[in-house]
Coordinates of C-alpha atoms and ligand atoms in Angstrom, one line a residue:
M1 CA -6.8 20.0 48.6
S2 CA -10.0 18.2 49.6
E3 CA -13.0 18.8 47.4
S4 CA -15.4 16.3 49.1
R5 CA -17.1 19.1 51.2
K6 CA -20.4 20.4 49.9
A7 CA -22.8 23.2 50.6
E8 CA -26.5 23.4 49.8
L9 CA -28.4 26.1 48.1
H10 CA -32.2 26.2 48.6
Y11 CA -33.9 28.5 46.0
D12 CA -37.4 28.7 44.6
G13 CA -38.4 25.4 46.1
K14 CA -35.3 23.5 44.8
K15 CA -32.2 22.3 46.5
Y16 CA -28.7 22.5 44.8
E17 CA -25.5 21.0 46.1
I18 CA -22.4 23.1 45.6
P19 CA -19.1 21.6 46.0
V20 CA -16.5 23.3 48.4
T21 CA -12.8 23.5 47.5
V22 CA -10.4 23.7 50.5
G23 CA -6.9 25.2 50.0
S24 CA -3.7 24.2 51.5
E25 CA -4.1 27.0 54.1
N26 CA -7.7 25.8 54.8
E27 CA -9.3 28.6 52.8
H28 CA -12.9 27.2 51.7
A29 CA -14.5 28.2 48.5
L30 CA -17.9 27.4 46.9
D31 CA -17.1 26.0 43.4
I32 CA -20.0 27.5 41.4
S33 CA -18.6 26.3 37.9
K34 CA -21.9 24.3 37.4
L35 CA -24.2 26.7 39.2
R36 CA -25.7 28.3 36.1
S37 CA -26.1 25.1 34.0
E38 CA -27.9 23.4 37.0
S39 CA -30.0 26.2 38.4
G40 CA -29.9 29.1 35.9
L41 CA -28.5 31.3 38.7
I42 CA -25.3 33.3 38.5
T43 CA -23.6 35.2 41.3
I44 CA -22.7 38.9 41.2
D45 CA -19.8 40.5 43.2
R46 CA -18.7 43.9 42.1
G47 CA -14.9 44.2 42.3
F48 CA -14.7 40.5 43.0
K49 CA -14.1 41.1 46.6
N50 CA -15.7 37.8 47.6
T51 CA -14.9 35.8 44.4
G52 CA -11.9 33.6 43.7
S53 CA -11.0 33.8 40.1
T54 CA -8.4 30.7 40.3
K55 CA -6.5 28.3 42.4
S56 CA -2.9 29.4 42.7
A57 CA 0.2 28.1 44.4
I58 CA 2.2 31.3 44.1
T59 CA 1.4 33.6 46.9
F60 CA -0.6 33.2 50.1
L61 CA -1.8 36.2 52.1
N62 CA -4.0 36.4 55.2
G63 CA -5.5 39.9 55.6
E64 CA -6.7 39.4 59.1
E65 CA -3.4 38.2 60.4
G66 CA -1.1 40.2 58.2
I67 CA 0.6 37.3 56.6
L68 CA 2.3 37.3 53.2
R69 CA 4.3 34.4 51.8
Y70 CA 5.8 33.7 48.3
R71 CA 5.8 30.0 47.6
G72 CA 5.5 29.4 51.3
Y73 CA 8.4 31.6 52.4
S74 CA 7.6 34.6 54.6
I75 CA 8.4 38.0 53.1
E76 CA 10.0 38.9 56.4
E77 CA 12.6 36.1 55.9
L78 CA 13.0 36.7 52.1
A79 CA 13.5 40.5 52.7
E80 CA 16.2 39.8 55.2
K81 CA 18.0 36.9 53.6
S82 CA 17.4 36.9 49.9
N83 CA 17.8 39.3 47.0
F84 CA 15.3 40.3 44.2
L85 CA 16.5 38.0 41.5
E86 CA 16.6 35.0 43.7
V87 CA 12.9 35.9 44.8
S88 CA 12.0 36.3 41.1
Y89 CA 13.3 32.8 40.4
L90 CA 11.4 31.5 43.4
L91 CA 8.1 33.1 42.3
I92 CA 8.4 32.1 38.6
Y93 CA 9.8 28.5 39.0
G94 CA 8.4 27.6 42.4
E95 CA 11.5 26.7 44.3
L96 CA 14.6 28.7 45.7
P97 CA 17.4 28.1 43.1
S98 CA 20.6 26.2 43.8
K99 CA 23.7 28.4 43.5
T100 CA 24.3 27.1 40.0
Q101 CA 20.7 27.7 38.9
L102 CA 20.8 31.3 40.3
D103 CA 24.2 32.0 38.7
D104 CA 22.8 30.8 35.3
F105 CA 19.6 32.8 35.8
V106 CA 21.5 36.1 36.8
N107 CA 23.9 35.5 33.8
E108 CA 21.2 35.0 31.3
I109 CA 19.5 38.1 32.5
T110 CA 22.7 40.1 32.5
S111 CA 23.3 39.1 28.9
H112 CA 20.0 40.5 27.7
T113 CA 19.8 44.0 29.4
L114 CA 20.2 45.7 26.0
V115 CA 17.2 46.6 23.9
H116 CA 17.0 47.0 20.1
E117 CA 18.2 50.4 19.0
D118 CA 14.8 51.0 17.3
V119 CA 13.3 51.3 20.7
K120 CA 14.9 54.8 20.8
A121 CA 12.8 55.8 17.7
I122 CA 9.7 54.7 19.6
L123 CA 10.8 56.6 22.8
D124 CA 11.5 59.7 20.8
G125 CA 7.9 59.7 19.7
F126 CA 6.7 60.4 23.1
P127 CA 6.4 64.0 24.3
S128 CA 8.6 64.9 27.3
R129 CA 5.5 65.3 29.4
S130 CA 4.4 61.6 28.8
H131 CA 3.9 59.8 32.1
P132 CA 6.6 57.1 32.3
M133 CA 4.0 54.4 33.1
G134 CA 2.3 55.1 29.7
V135 CA 5.7 55.0 28.0
L136 CA 6.7 51.7 29.8
S137 CA 3.4 50.0 28.9
S138 CA 3.9 50.9 25.3
L139 CA 7.5 49.9 25.2
V140 CA 6.8 46.5 26.8
S141 CA 4.2 45.8 24.3
S142 CA 6.5 46.9 21.4
L143 CA 8.9 44.0 22.4
T144 CA 6.5 41.7 20.5
A145 CA 7.8 43.6 17.3
F146 CA 11.5 42.7 18.1
Y147 CA 10.8 39.2 19.3
P148 CA 7.8 38.0 17.1
K149 CA 8.1 34.4 18.3
S150 CA 7.0 35.7 21.8
L151 CA 3.6 36.3 20.1
D152 CA 2.7 32.6 20.4
P153 CA 2.3 31.7 24.1
N154 CA 2.1 28.0 23.2
R155 CA 5.7 27.6 22.0
S156 CA 8.2 25.3 23.7
L157 CA 9.1 25.8 27.4
D158 CA 12.7 26.9 26.4
E159 CA 11.2 29.6 24.0
I160 CA 8.8 30.7 26.7
N161 CA 11.6 30.8 29.2
G162 CA 13.6 32.9 26.8
T163 CA 10.8 35.4 26.6
I164 CA 10.6 35.5 30.4
I165 CA 14.3 36.2 30.8
R166 CA 14.3 38.9 28.1
L167 CA 11.5 40.7 29.9
I168 CA 13.1 40.6 33.4
A169 CA 16.4 41.8 31.7
K170 CA 14.9 44.6 29.7
L171 CA 12.3 46.1 31.9
P172 CA 14.9 48.2 34.0
T173 CA 16.4 49.5 30.8
L174 CA 13.0 50.4 29.4
A175 CA 12.0 51.8 32.7
A176 CA 15.1 54.0 33.1
W177 CA 14.7 55.1 29.5
S178 CA 11.1 56.2 30.0
F179 CA 12.5 58.3 32.9
K180 CA 15.2 59.9 30.6
N181 CA 12.6 60.6 28.1
R182 CA 10.5 62.4 30.7
M183 CA 13.6 64.4 31.6
R184 CA 14.8 64.9 28.1
Q185 CA 18.1 63.6 29.1
P186 CA 20.4 61.2 27.1
I187 CA 19.6 57.6 27.8
M188 CA 22.2 55.5 29.7
Y189 CA 23.2 52.1 28.5
P190 CA 23.4 49.2 31.1
K191 CA 26.7 48.5 32.7
N192 CA 26.6 44.7 33.0
K193 CA 29.3 44.6 35.6
L194 CA 26.7 46.0 38.0
N195 CA 24.1 43.9 39.7
Y196 CA 20.4 44.2 38.7
T197 CA 19.3 46.9 41.1
S198 CA 22.6 48.9 40.8
N199 CA 22.5 48.7 37.0
F200 CA 19.0 50.2 37.0
L201 CA 20.1 53.1 39.3
H202 CA 23.0 53.6 37.0
M203 CA 20.8 53.9 34.0
M204 CA 18.6 56.4 35.9
F205 CA 21.2 58.6 37.4
G206 CA 24.6 57.4 36.0
L207 CA 27.4 55.9 37.9
P208 CA 29.4 58.5 39.8
T209 CA 32.6 58.9 37.7
T210 CA 34.7 58.7 41.0
E211 CA 32.9 55.5 42.1
T212 CA 33.0 51.9 40.8
E213 CA 29.7 51.1 42.4
I214 CA 26.3 52.6 43.3
N215 CA 25.9 53.4 47.1
P216 CA 25.3 50.1 48.7
V217 CA 22.8 51.6 51.2
I218 CA 20.6 52.8 48.2
A219 CA 21.0 49.6 46.1
S220 CA 20.2 47.5 49.2
A221 CA 17.1 49.5 50.2
L222 CA 15.8 49.3 46.5
D223 CA 16.5 45.6 46.3
K224 CA 14.4 45.1 49.4
L225 CA 11.5 47.3 48.1
L226 CA 11.5 45.2 44.8
I227 CA 11.2 42.0 46.9
L228 CA 8.4 43.4 48.9
H229 CA 6.4 44.4 45.7
A230 CA 7.2 41.2 43.9
D231 CA 3.7 39.5 44.1
H232 CA 0.3 40.1 45.9
E233 CA -1.9 37.2 44.8
Q234 CA -4.9 38.3 42.6
N235 CA -4.5 42.0 42.9
C236 CA -6.0 44.2 40.1
S237 CA -2.9 44.2 37.8
A238 CA -2.2 40.5 38.3
A239 CA -5.9 39.6 37.6
T240 CA -5.5 41.8 34.5
V241 CA -2.3 39.9 33.4
R242 CA -4.2 36.6 33.9
I243 CA -7.3 37.6 32.0
V244 CA -5.5 39.1 29.1
G245 CA -3.2 36.0 28.9
S246 CA -6.2 33.8 29.1
S247 CA -7.1 34.9 25.5
H248 CA -3.6 33.5 24.6
A249 CA -2.2 37.0 24.1
S250 CA 1.5 37.0 24.4
L251 CA 3.4 37.5 27.7
Y252 CA 4.6 41.0 26.6
A253 CA 1.0 42.1 25.8
S254 CA -0.3 40.7 29.1
I255 CA 2.4 42.5 31.1
S256 CA 1.8 45.7 29.1
A257 CA -1.9 45.4 30.3
G258 CA -0.8 44.8 33.8
I259 CA 1.4 48.0 33.8
A260 CA -1.7 49.9 32.6
A261 CA -3.8 48.5 35.4
L262 CA -1.1 49.2 38.1
W263 CA -1.0 52.8 36.8
G264 CA -4.2 53.7 38.5
P265 CA -4.1 55.8 41.7
L266 CA -6.3 53.2 43.4
H267 CA -3.6 50.7 42.8
G268 CA 0.1 51.2 42.1
G269 CA -0.3 54.9 41.6
A270 CA -1.0 55.3 45.3
N271 CA 2.7 55.7 46.2
Q272 CA 2.8 58.8 43.9
A273 CA -0.5 60.1 45.4
V274 CA 1.0 59.9 48.9
I275 CA 4.0 62.2 48.1
E276 CA 1.7 64.5 46.3
M277 CA -0.6 64.6 49.2
L278 CA 2.5 65.3 51.5
E279 CA 3.8 68.0 49.2
E280 CA 0.3 69.7 49.2
M281 CA 0.3 69.7 53.0
K282 CA 3.8 71.1 53.1
D283 CA 3.0 73.9 50.5
S284 CA -0.2 74.8 52.4
G285 CA 1.8 75.4 55.7
G286 CA 2.2 71.7 57.0
D287 CA -0.8 71.8 59.3
V288 CA -1.3 68.0 59.8
E289 CA -4.2 68.6 62.1
K290 CA -6.1 70.5 59.4
Y291 CA -5.8 67.6 57.0
I292 CA -6.7 65.0 59.8
S293 CA -9.9 66.9 60.3
R294 CA -10.6 67.1 56.6
A295 CA -10.1 63.3 56.3
K296 CA -12.7 62.8 59.1
D297 CA -15.2 65.3 57.5
K298 CA -17.8 63.3 55.6
N299 CA -18.6 66.5 53.6
D300 CA -15.0 66.8 52.5
S301 CA -13.7 64.6 49.6
F302 CA -10.2 64.7 50.9
R303 CA -8.9 61.3 52.1
L304 CA -5.6 60.3 53.5
M305 CA -3.5 58.4 50.7
G306 CA -1.4 55.6 51.9
F307 CA -3.5 54.4 54.7
G308 CA -5.6 51.2 55.0
H309 CA -5.9 48.4 52.6
R310 CA -8.5 46.4 50.8
V311 CA -7.2 43.1 52.0
Y312 CA -5.2 43.7 55.2
K313 CA -7.5 44.5 58.1
N314 CA -5.0 45.4 60.8
F315 CA -1.6 46.1 59.3
D316 CA 0.2 45.5 55.9
P317 CA 3.2 43.3 56.7
R318 CA 5.1 44.9 53.9
A319 CA 4.8 48.3 55.5
T320 CA 6.3 47.1 58.8
I321 CA 9.5 46.0 56.9
I322 CA 9.6 49.1 54.7
K323 CA 9.1 51.5 57.6
K324 CA 12.4 50.2 59.1
A325 CA 14.1 50.3 55.9
A326 CA 12.9 53.9 55.3
D327 CA 14.3 54.9 58.9
D328 CA 17.5 53.2 58.0
V329 CA 18.0 54.9 54.6
L330 CA 17.1 58.4 55.9
D331 CA 19.5 57.9 58.9
Q332 CA 22.3 56.4 56.8
L333 CA 22.0 59.0 54.0
G334 CA 21.7 61.7 56.5
I335 CA 18.6 63.1 54.6
K336 CA 16.7 66.1 55.9
D337 CA 13.5 66.7 53.9
P338 CA 10.4 68.6 55.2
V339 CA 8.1 66.3 53.2
L340 CA 9.6 63.3 54.9
D341 CA 9.4 65.0 58.3
L342 CA 5.7 65.7 57.6
A343 CA 5.3 62.0 56.7
K344 CA 6.7 60.9 60.0
K345 CA 4.4 63.5 62.0
L346 CA 1.3 62.4 60.0
E347 CA 2.1 58.7 60.7
E348 CA 2.6 59.5 64.4
V349 CA -0.8 61.4 64.7
V350 CA -2.9 58.8 62.6
L351 CA -1.4 55.7 64.6
K352 CA -2.6 57.4 67.9
D353 CA -6.1 58.5 66.6
E354 CA -8.9 56.0 67.4
Y355 CA -10.9 57.3 64.4
F356 CA -8.3 55.8 62.1
K357 CA -7.5 52.8 64.3
T358 CA -11.1 51.7 64.5
R359 CA -11.3 52.0 60.6
G360 CA -8.2 50.0 60.0
L361 CA -6.6 53.1 58.5
Y362 CA -2.8 52.5 59.3
P363 CA 0.2 53.3 57.0
N364 CA 0.4 50.9 54.2
V365 CA 3.2 49.7 51.9
D366 CA 2.5 52.8 49.6
F367 CA 2.9 55.3 52.4
Y368 CA 6.5 54.2 53.2
S369 CA 7.7 53.2 49.6
G370 CA 7.1 56.7 48.4
I371 CA 9.4 58.1 51.3
I372 CA 12.3 55.8 50.4
Y373 CA 11.9 56.4 46.6
R374 CA 12.0 60.2 47.3
A375 CA 15.0 59.7 49.6
L376 CA 16.8 57.7 46.8
G377 CA 16.2 60.7 44.5
I378 CA 13.6 58.9 42.3
P379 CA 11.1 61.4 40.9
T380 CA 7.5 61.1 42.1
D381 CA 6.1 60.0 38.7
M382 CA 8.5 57.2 38.5
F383 CA 7.3 55.8 41.8
T384 CA 4.7 53.5 40.2
V385 CA 7.3 52.4 37.6
M386 CA 9.3 51.2 40.6
F387 CA 6.3 49.3 41.7
A388 CA 6.0 47.7 38.2
L389 CA 9.7 46.7 38.4
G390 CA 9.1 44.9 41.7
R391 CA 5.8 43.3 40.5
L392 CA 7.2 42.0 37.3
P393 CA 8.2 38.5 38.5
G394 CA 4.8 38.1 40.2
W395 CA 3.0 38.9 37.1
I396 CA 5.2 36.6 35.0
A397 CA 4.5 33.8 37.6
Q398 CA 0.8 34.4 37.5
W399 CA 0.8 34.4 33.6
K400 CA 2.9 31.2 33.5
E401 CA 0.7 29.4 36.1
M402 CA -2.4 30.4 34.1
R403 CA -0.9 29.0 31.0
E404 CA 0.5 25.7 32.6
T405 CA -2.9 25.0 34.2
T406 CA -4.6 25.6 30.8
E407 CA -7.1 28.0 32.3
P408 CA -10.0 28.8 30.0
I409 CA -10.5 32.3 28.6
G410 CA -11.9 34.7 31.3
R411 CA -15.4 35.7 30.3
P412 CA -17.5 37.0 33.4
R413 CA -21.3 37.0 33.2
Q414 CA -23.6 40.0 34.1
V415 CA -27.1 41.0 35.3
Y416 CA -28.8 43.0 32.6
T417 CA -30.6 46.2 34.0
G418 CA -31.3 48.1 30.8
E419 CA -34.5 48.5 28.6
N420 CA -36.6 45.5 27.8
L421 CA -37.5 44.8 24.1
R422 CA -38.6 47.9 22.1
S423 CA -39.1 48.7 18.4
Y424 CA -37.1 51.2 16.3
S425 CA -38.9 54.5 15.8
D426 CA -38.7 56.8 13.0
I427 CA -36.3 59.8 13.7
N428 CA -39.1 62.3 12.8
K429 CA -41.4 60.8 15.4
R430 CA -39.0 60.8 18.4
Ligands
MLT1 C1 -0.6 45.1 45.7 O1 0.4 44.9 46.3 O2 -0.9 44.8 44.6 C2 -1.6 46.2 46.4 O3 -1.4 46.1 47.7 C3 -3.0 46.0 46.1 C4 -3.7 44.7 46.3 O4 -3.1 43.7 46.7 O5 -5.0 44.8 46.1

């Protein structure tokens, strides 16, 4: 990256030179790391929409052109040719693995899928109405109790790698057990002869006694969904993982925080909100046009969930791939579901409507992922848990990069807008 470019800031009769950093995809950024010390000025950018928090070599996305690449590989190619654990290896270690490296990685993960039996005591403490995301965030944080060496993020690379492997191996188990707690059903232990995605589905729903494997259509669709959710540069939850990790909190604590951030309906909770919106539409008679009108009515708080994106201006490249996967899964499984029929009708109307087209409100990844999860029999309040399962390698890669580049502790500034200095007054005189 070239850093010889400079910008000039003229303020209050003075001129300041600001270095410009240029990334490998020709993104230009004003480096303001010395701005306050040289000028007394800071910048403000609510939601950091125009502010880069770091330099990163993990994921590149271009919102205008609908490009998303993991370590330089397009998600289109990875979704078609790779699998989730190979993509996880790529994101975390930076290169596609050799066959030996992938076999070792998969074998390591397979041998760590079990969790300590005491986790069940923690799980039993959660009421059945507990949202699986809250349970999952707590269970991930509890891993520090069973693996206290993970508390120190500055241990040897081998020990850090062991912490990473354990988390990738155990998250599906913890996620499935969070679901079983929700259903007040007995937990299912991992069957390590199954692959990663199938093992998760087995722990969720059990392996059909007459079958030796999970339906390959379902397992393949889920593996593709996990790939497409694996990372998304500095989204809310990844930024959370990095800032928590910047205090030298453990990987497990940082990922637990990332799960909490993803839980929000404006982030990972959007896929759950999409299906809840469609179910409300169905229960109120399925009049799509009524909801389209409400979405356009400035006096109506109703908004279409699963449409548009903060970063992608014209289309979400993940949605394009997932839409086809959704059609394939519904066709291959022969699923007839009025909610899914409603989703297709809503998609058709919105894609033709100039009001939504001019506002970049097209179906995004959350619109279609909820449709597939529902078709796979995954309950609505587990949808965001599925997002977390997919996003885990991205979070780990972001945390690892932040540690390896010895990023300083994150500590944003502010502009104070409160009261000026005033004296304490006696309570009887207020
Ligand atoms: C994501 O994949 O994290 C979501 O699309 C949100 C985002 O990138 O801001």
